[in-house]
mmCIF file of C-alpha atoms in Angstrom:
data_model
loop_
_atom_site.group_PDB
_atom_site.id
_atom_site.type_symbol
_atom_site.label_atom_id
_atom_site.label_comp_id
_atom_site.label_asym_id
_atom_site.label_seq_id
_atom_site.Cartn_x
_atom_site.Cartn_y
_atom_site.Cartn_z
ATOM 1 C CA UNK A 1 17.339 -47.844 28.279
ATOM 2 C CA UNK A 2 14.946 -44.933 28.382
ATOM 3 C CA UNK A 3 17.718 -42.615 29.621
ATOM 4 C CA UNK A 4 19.939 -43.686 26.775
ATOM 5 C CA UNK A 5 17.179 -42.924 24.254
ATOM 6 C CA UNK A 6 16.680 -39.525 25.875
ATOM 7 C CA UNK A 7 20.405 -38.788 25.746
ATOM 8 C CA UNK A 8 20.504 -39.774 22.087
ATOM 9 C CA UNK A 9 17.537 -37.535 21.347
ATOM 10 C CA UNK A 10 19.230 -34.636 23.156
ATOM 11 C CA UNK A 11 22.528 -35.111 21.326
ATOM 12 C CA UNK A 12 20.675 -35.351 17.990
ATOM 13 C CA UNK A 13 18.878 -32.084 18.740
ATOM 14 C CA UNK A 14 22.185 -30.454 19.724
ATOM 15 C CA UNK A 15 23.790 -31.682 16.476
ATOM 16 C CA UNK A 16 20.919 -30.302 14.397
ATOM 17 C CA UNK A 17 21.142 -26.987 16.232
ATOM 18 C CA UNK A 18 24.895 -26.789 15.649
ATOM 19 C CA UNK A 19 24.418 -27.613 11.960
ATOM 20 C CA UNK A 20 21.753 -24.958 11.609
ATOM 21 C CA UNK A 21 23.857 -22.333 13.411
ATOM 22 C CA UNK A 22 26.828 -23.063 11.150
ATOM 23 C CA UNK A 23 24.588 -22.846 8.088
ATOM 24 C CA UNK A 24 23.263 -19.443 9.169
ATOM 25 C CA UNK A 25 26.788 -18.141 9.796
ATOM 26 C CA UNK A 26 28.010 -19.525 6.469
ATOM 27 C CA UNK A 27 25.225 -18.479 4.107
ATOM 28 C CA UNK A 28 23.199 -15.652 5.646
ATOM 29 C CA UNK A 29 25.091 -12.925 3.742
ATOM 30 C CA UNK A 30 24.586 -14.753 0.455
ATOM 31 C CA UNK A 31 20.858 -15.222 1.113
ATOM 32 C CA UNK A 32 20.612 -11.556 2.096
ATOM 33 C CA UNK A 33 22.190 -10.498 -1.199
ATOM 34 C CA UNK A 34 19.748 -12.579 -3.220
ATOM 35 C CA UNK A 35 16.825 -11.019 -1.339
ATOM 36 C CA UNK A 36 18.374 -7.537 -1.556
ATOM 37 C CA UNK A 37 18.879 -7.840 -5.315
ATOM 38 C CA UNK A 38 15.194 -8.654 -5.655
ATOM 39 C CA UNK A 39 13.686 -6.240 -3.160
ATOM 40 C CA UNK A 40 16.164 -3.322 -2.850
ATOM 41 C CA UNK A 41 15.149 -2.746 0.744
ATOM 42 C CA UNK A 42 17.266 -3.807 3.730
ATOM 43 C CA UNK A 43 14.377 -4.496 6.132
ATOM 44 C CA UNK A 44 12.428 -6.539 3.605
ATOM 45 C CA UNK A 45 15.541 -8.462 2.598
ATOM 46 C CA UNK A 46 16.330 -9.282 6.246
ATOM 47 C CA UNK A 47 12.763 -10.473 6.777
ATOM 48 C CA UNK A 48 13.142 -12.775 3.783
ATOM 49 C CA UNK A 49 16.438 -14.119 5.175
ATOM 50 C CA UNK A 50 14.726 -14.921 8.471
ATOM 51 C CA UNK A 51 11.780 -16.567 6.752
ATOM 52 C CA UNK A 52 14.075 -18.615 4.508
ATOM 53 C CA UNK A 53 16.081 -20.032 7.404
ATOM 54 C CA UNK A 54 12.992 -20.591 9.552
ATOM 55 C CA UNK A 55 11.361 -22.644 6.805
ATOM 56 C CA UNK A 56 14.473 -24.740 6.443
ATOM 57 C CA UNK A 57 14.788 -25.225 10.198
ATOM 58 C CA UNK A 58 11.150 -26.181 10.726
ATOM 59 C CA UNK A 59 11.126 -28.639 7.848
ATOM 60 C CA UNK A 60 14.474 -30.124 8.926
ATOM 61 C CA UNK A 61 15.912 -29.539 5.449
ATOM 62 C CA UNK A 62 19.329 -28.533 6.779
ATOM 63 C CA UNK A 63 20.143 -32.247 7.037
ATOM 64 C CA UNK A 64 18.959 -33.145 3.540
ATOM 65 C CA UNK A 65 20.285 -30.387 1.271
ATOM 66 C CA UNK A 66 22.489 -31.525 -1.630
ATOM 67 C CA UNK A 67 23.475 -28.089 -2.852
ATOM 68 C CA UNK A 68 22.820 -25.649 -0.029
ATOM 69 C CA UNK A 69 23.570 -22.482 -2.021
ATOM 70 C CA UNK A 70 21.098 -23.383 -4.759
ATOM 71 C CA UNK A 71 18.492 -24.531 -2.233
ATOM 72 C CA UNK A 72 18.772 -21.354 -0.135
ATOM 73 C CA UNK A 73 18.874 -19.071 -3.172
ATOM 74 C CA UNK A 74 15.763 -20.712 -4.631
ATOM 75 C CA UNK A 75 13.822 -20.380 -1.372
ATOM 76 C CA UNK A 76 14.920 -16.768 -0.874
ATOM 77 C CA UNK A 77 14.197 -15.897 -4.482
ATOM 78 C CA UNK A 78 10.655 -17.339 -4.325
ATOM 79 C CA UNK A 79 9.864 -15.593 -1.049
ATOM 80 C CA UNK A 80 11.232 -12.314 -2.439
ATOM 81 C CA UNK A 81 9.238 -12.710 -5.639
ATOM 82 C CA UNK A 82 6.047 -13.229 -3.594
ATOM 83 C CA UNK A 83 6.811 -10.176 -1.486
ATOM 84 C CA UNK A 84 7.637 -8.069 -4.528
ATOM 85 C CA UNK A 85 4.405 -9.119 -6.224
ATOM 86 C CA UNK A 86 2.452 -8.002 -3.149
ATOM 87 C CA UNK A 87 4.328 -4.694 -3.003
ATOM 88 C CA UNK A 88 3.932 -4.051 -6.705
ATOM 89 C CA UNK A 89 0.199 -3.779 -6.247
ATOM 90 C CA UNK A 90 0.842 -0.685 -4.118
ATOM 91 C CA UNK A 91 3.812 0.908 -5.896
ATOM 92 C CA UNK A 92 4.253 0.617 -9.642
ATOM 93 C CA UNK A 93 7.896 0.340 -10.730
ATOM 94 C CA UNK A 94 8.603 2.467 -13.827
ATOM 95 C CA UNK A 95 9.150 0.499 -17.023
ATOM 96 C CA UNK A 96 12.089 1.082 -19.321
ATOM 97 C CA UNK A 97 9.919 2.804 -21.924
ATOM 98 C CA UNK A 98 9.119 5.513 -19.363
ATOM 99 C CA UNK A 99 12.766 6.507 -19.261
ATOM 100 C CA UNK A 100 13.280 9.231 -21.841
ATOM 101 C CA UNK A 101 16.957 10.204 -22.287
ATOM 102 C CA UNK A 102 16.180 13.831 -21.414
ATOM 103 C CA UNK A 103 14.526 12.944 -18.137
ATOM 104 C CA UNK A 104 17.339 10.549 -17.390
ATOM 105 C CA UNK A 105 19.918 13.233 -18.234
ATOM 106 C CA UNK A 106 18.161 15.703 -15.985
ATOM 107 C CA UNK A 107 18.253 13.244 -13.136
ATOM 108 C CA UNK A 108 21.911 12.394 -13.601
ATOM 109 C CA UNK A 109 23.993 12.993 -10.551
ATOM 110 C CA UNK A 110 27.756 12.793 -10.420
ATOM 111 C CA UNK A 111 27.545 9.211 -9.259
ATOM 112 C CA UNK A 112 27.668 6.857 -12.227
ATOM 113 C CA UNK A 113 26.803 3.799 -10.155
ATOM 114 C CA UNK A 114 23.604 5.434 -8.959
ATOM 115 C CA UNK A 115 22.697 6.224 -12.546
ATOM 116 C CA UNK A 116 23.250 2.633 -13.646
ATOM 117 C CA UNK A 117 21.323 1.490 -10.576
ATOM 118 C CA UNK A 118 18.320 3.533 -11.644
ATOM 119 C CA UNK A 119 18.541 2.109 -15.147
ATOM 120 C CA UNK A 120 18.705 -1.418 -13.732
ATOM 121 C CA UNK A 121 15.656 -0.704 -11.560
ATOM 122 C CA UNK A 122 13.812 0.422 -14.676
ATOM 123 C CA UNK A 123 14.501 -2.794 -16.586
ATOM 124 C CA UNK A 124 11.606 -5.236 -17.040
ATOM 125 C CA UNK A 125 11.585 -7.824 -14.231
ATOM 126 C CA UNK A 126 12.328 -10.747 -16.559
ATOM 127 C CA UNK A 127 15.598 -9.060 -17.557
ATOM 128 C CA UNK A 128 16.457 -7.425 -14.244
ATOM 129 C CA UNK A 129 16.276 -10.563 -12.112
ATOM 130 C CA UNK A 130 18.835 -12.719 -13.970
ATOM 131 C CA UNK A 131 21.085 -9.695 -14.415
ATOM 132 C CA UNK A 132 21.243 -8.824 -10.717
ATOM 133 C CA UNK A 133 21.537 -12.469 -9.693
ATOM 134 C CA UNK A 134 24.541 -12.730 -12.014
ATOM 135 C CA UNK A 135 26.092 -9.807 -10.159
ATOM 136 C CA UNK A 136 25.932 -11.665 -6.845
ATOM 137 C CA UNK A 137 29.097 -13.397 -5.687
ATOM 138 C CA UNK A 138 29.955 -16.245 -8.037
ATOM 139 C CA UNK A 139 26.431 -17.050 -9.165
ATOM 140 C CA UNK A 140 26.745 -18.856 -12.476
ATOM 141 C CA UNK A 141 24.183 -19.196 -15.259
ATOM 142 C CA UNK A 142 23.287 -22.824 -14.314
ATOM 143 C CA UNK A 143 22.706 -21.732 -10.708
ATOM 144 C CA UNK A 144 20.524 -18.822 -11.793
ATOM 145 C CA UNK A 145 18.593 -21.135 -14.134
ATOM 146 C CA UNK A 146 17.953 -23.524 -11.247
ATOM 147 C CA UNK A 147 16.862 -20.715 -8.944
ATOM 148 C CA UNK A 148 14.492 -19.140 -11.465
ATOM 149 C CA UNK A 149 13.273 -22.420 -12.927
ATOM 150 C CA UNK A 150 14.081 -21.476 -16.535
ATOM 151 C CA UNK A 151 16.532 -22.969 -19.072
ATOM 152 C CA UNK A 152 20.182 -21.955 -18.879
ATOM 153 C CA UNK A 153 20.121 -20.616 -22.438
ATOM 154 C CA UNK A 154 17.239 -18.315 -21.553
ATOM 155 C CA UNK A 155 19.214 -16.961 -18.603
ATOM 156 C CA UNK A 156 22.179 -16.182 -20.842
ATOM 157 C CA UNK A 157 19.967 -14.531 -23.471
ATOM 158 C CA UNK A 158 18.195 -12.397 -20.894
ATOM 159 C CA UNK A 159 21.453 -11.268 -19.286
ATOM 160 C CA UNK A 160 22.823 -10.379 -22.713
ATOM 161 C CA UNK A 161 19.664 -8.447 -23.628
ATOM 162 C CA UNK A 162 19.679 -6.625 -20.309
ATOM 163 C CA UNK A 163 23.322 -5.616 -20.704
ATOM 164 C CA UNK A 164 22.681 -4.497 -24.273
ATOM 165 C CA UNK A 165 19.754 -2.323 -23.187
ATOM 166 C CA UNK A 166 21.768 -0.804 -20.367
ATOM 167 C CA UNK A 167 24.672 -0.037 -22.668
ATOM 168 C CA UNK A 168 22.369 1.649 -25.149
ATOM 169 C CA UNK A 169 20.807 3.731 -22.384
ATOM 170 C CA UNK A 170 24.198 4.672 -20.992
ATOM 171 C CA UNK A 171 25.533 5.591 -24.422
ATOM 172 C CA UNK A 172 22.569 7.915 -25.013
ATOM 173 C CA UNK A 173 22.719 9.508 -21.568
ATOM 174 C CA UNK B 1 27.575 3.014 -29.570
ATOM 175 C CA UNK B 2 30.754 4.652 -28.332
ATOM 176 C CA UNK B 3 33.612 3.099 -26.362
ATOM 177 C CA UNK B 4 32.133 -0.402 -26.034
ATOM 178 C CA UNK B 5 34.841 -1.785 -23.687
ATOM 179 C CA UNK B 6 34.454 1.201 -21.341
ATOM 180 C CA UNK B 7 30.719 0.685 -21.108
ATOM 181 C CA UNK B 8 31.280 -2.971 -20.244
ATOM 182 C CA UNK B 9 33.653 -2.014 -17.461
ATOM 183 C CA UNK B 10 31.278 0.640 -16.168
ATOM 184 C CA UNK B 11 28.429 -1.869 -16.182
ATOM 185 C CA UNK B 12 30.443 -4.518 -14.359
ATOM 186 C CA UNK B 13 31.524 -2.196 -11.578
ATOM 187 C CA UNK B 14 28.070 -0.627 -11.292
ATOM 188 C CA UNK B 15 26.415 -4.050 -11.076
ATOM 189 C CA UNK B 16 28.865 -5.124 -8.397
ATOM 190 C CA UNK B 17 27.963 -1.971 -6.475
ATOM 191 C CA UNK B 18 24.248 -2.586 -7.092
ATOM 192 C CA UNK B 19 24.318 -5.981 -5.371
ATOM 193 C CA UNK B 20 26.924 -5.083 -2.769
ATOM 194 C CA UNK B 21 24.784 -4.352 0.273
ATOM 195 C CA UNK B 22 25.571 -5.514 3.800
ATOM 196 C CA UNK B 23 22.863 -6.593 6.257
ATOM 197 C CA UNK B 24 22.594 -5.158 9.753
ATOM 198 C CA UNK B 25 25.058 -6.586 12.271
ATOM 199 C CA UNK B 26 22.387 -8.343 14.333
ATOM 200 C CA UNK B 27 20.702 -10.187 11.482
ATOM 201 C CA UNK B 28 22.253 -13.609 12.157
ATOM 202 C CA UNK B 29 21.443 -13.398 15.861
ATOM 203 C CA UNK B 30 17.863 -12.451 15.012
ATOM 204 C CA UNK B 31 17.500 -15.447 12.708
ATOM 205 C CA UNK B 32 18.905 -17.851 15.320
ATOM 206 C CA UNK B 33 16.707 -16.386 18.065
ATOM 207 C CA UNK B 34 13.612 -16.749 15.905
ATOM 208 C CA UNK B 35 14.500 -20.352 15.050
ATOM 209 C CA UNK B 36 14.905 -21.313 18.706
ATOM 210 C CA UNK B 37 11.736 -19.603 19.892
ATOM 211 C CA UNK B 38 8.766 -21.932 20.371
ATOM 212 C CA UNK B 39 6.365 -21.891 17.479
ATOM 213 C CA UNK B 40 3.375 -19.714 18.216
ATOM 214 C CA UNK B 41 -0.109 -20.945 17.451
ATOM 215 C CA UNK B 42 -1.542 -24.367 18.175
ATOM 216 C CA UNK B 43 -1.123 -25.711 21.713
ATOM 217 C CA UNK B 44 0.620 -29.002 22.264
ATOM 218 C CA UNK B 45 -1.297 -31.715 24.131
ATOM 219 C CA UNK B 46 0.785 -31.399 27.289
ATOM 220 C CA UNK B 47 0.175 -27.632 27.371
ATOM 221 C CA UNK B 48 -3.549 -28.196 27.171
ATOM 222 C CA UNK B 49 -3.503 -30.912 29.889
ATOM 223 C CA UNK B 50 -1.450 -28.689 32.207
ATOM 224 C CA UNK B 51 -3.819 -25.795 31.614
ATOM 225 C CA UNK B 52 -6.833 -28.019 32.418
ATOM 226 C CA UNK B 53 -5.263 -29.150 35.685
ATOM 227 C CA UNK B 54 -5.028 -25.584 36.941
ATOM 228 C CA UNK B 55 -7.932 -24.503 39.133
ATOM 229 C CA UNK B 56 -9.675 -21.457 37.751
ATOM 230 C CA UNK B 57 -9.270 -18.390 39.919
ATOM 231 C CA UNK B 58 -11.543 -15.507 40.786
ATOM 232 C CA UNK B 59 -10.841 -12.462 38.630
ATOM 233 C CA UNK B 60 -11.002 -10.198 41.702
ATOM 234 C CA UNK B 61 -7.747 -9.309 43.504
ATOM 235 C CA UNK B 62 -8.509 -11.816 46.288
ATOM 236 C CA UNK B 63 -7.581 -14.628 43.828
ATOM 237 C CA UNK B 64 -9.806 -17.128 45.642
ATOM 238 C CA UNK B 65 -10.387 -20.433 43.972
ATOM 239 C CA UNK B 66 -13.676 -20.218 42.124
ATOM 240 C CA UNK B 67 -14.389 -23.830 41.344
ATOM 241 C CA UNK B 68 -12.530 -27.121 41.249
ATOM 242 C CA UNK B 69 -10.655 -27.938 38.079
ATOM 243 C CA UNK B 70 -12.843 -29.415 35.347
ATOM 244 C CA UNK B 71 -12.598 -33.153 34.847
#
């Protein structure tokens, strides 16, 4: 009887491990992209991916997740936001108002993507975050709203405002 | 505002490039290794009992037993 209970415990542990391994293989790139969009640093983003999966593994949430993409994205987003807040105390990110067209023009390289990237980095956080999350593979407005904990309409408005600002900046550059 | 559709296209492709970053090859393995490693920190009861059963040894190279294990 005791052996049977032990065997069942072992097989349950093996099942959980297999589930977790499959989850990591399936979603680690997606989680990395969420963290990367927030942090813009490969090492930091990989640390957040590890922390996200470790939290899920230690709490046993891999067995209870309804929508794994939303759950993982929310966890990764919160951890990244915490990390970014800590980093921001050391390095101040330039605000959009600091970007004069002349300075921007002077810094323009041939690469248009790099230029847009700099403009995106200079957006206020409340506009930048929904915009970059919307750029990640198939993340919809409802998903972003769930991740950020704000209404869906607000997400759409912020994305629209961010795009409008970027277009204005690009048109002037 | 000039060439609105062009700016939209430029923005879309630039945003795709902005979020398109690949992790290092070993990231998944690192995550799995970390998840399977025993949690550092507090000792489990059996670890503490096993540690208490060990006789303490002299710190000199002779490694003689110093005293019987505490009860």
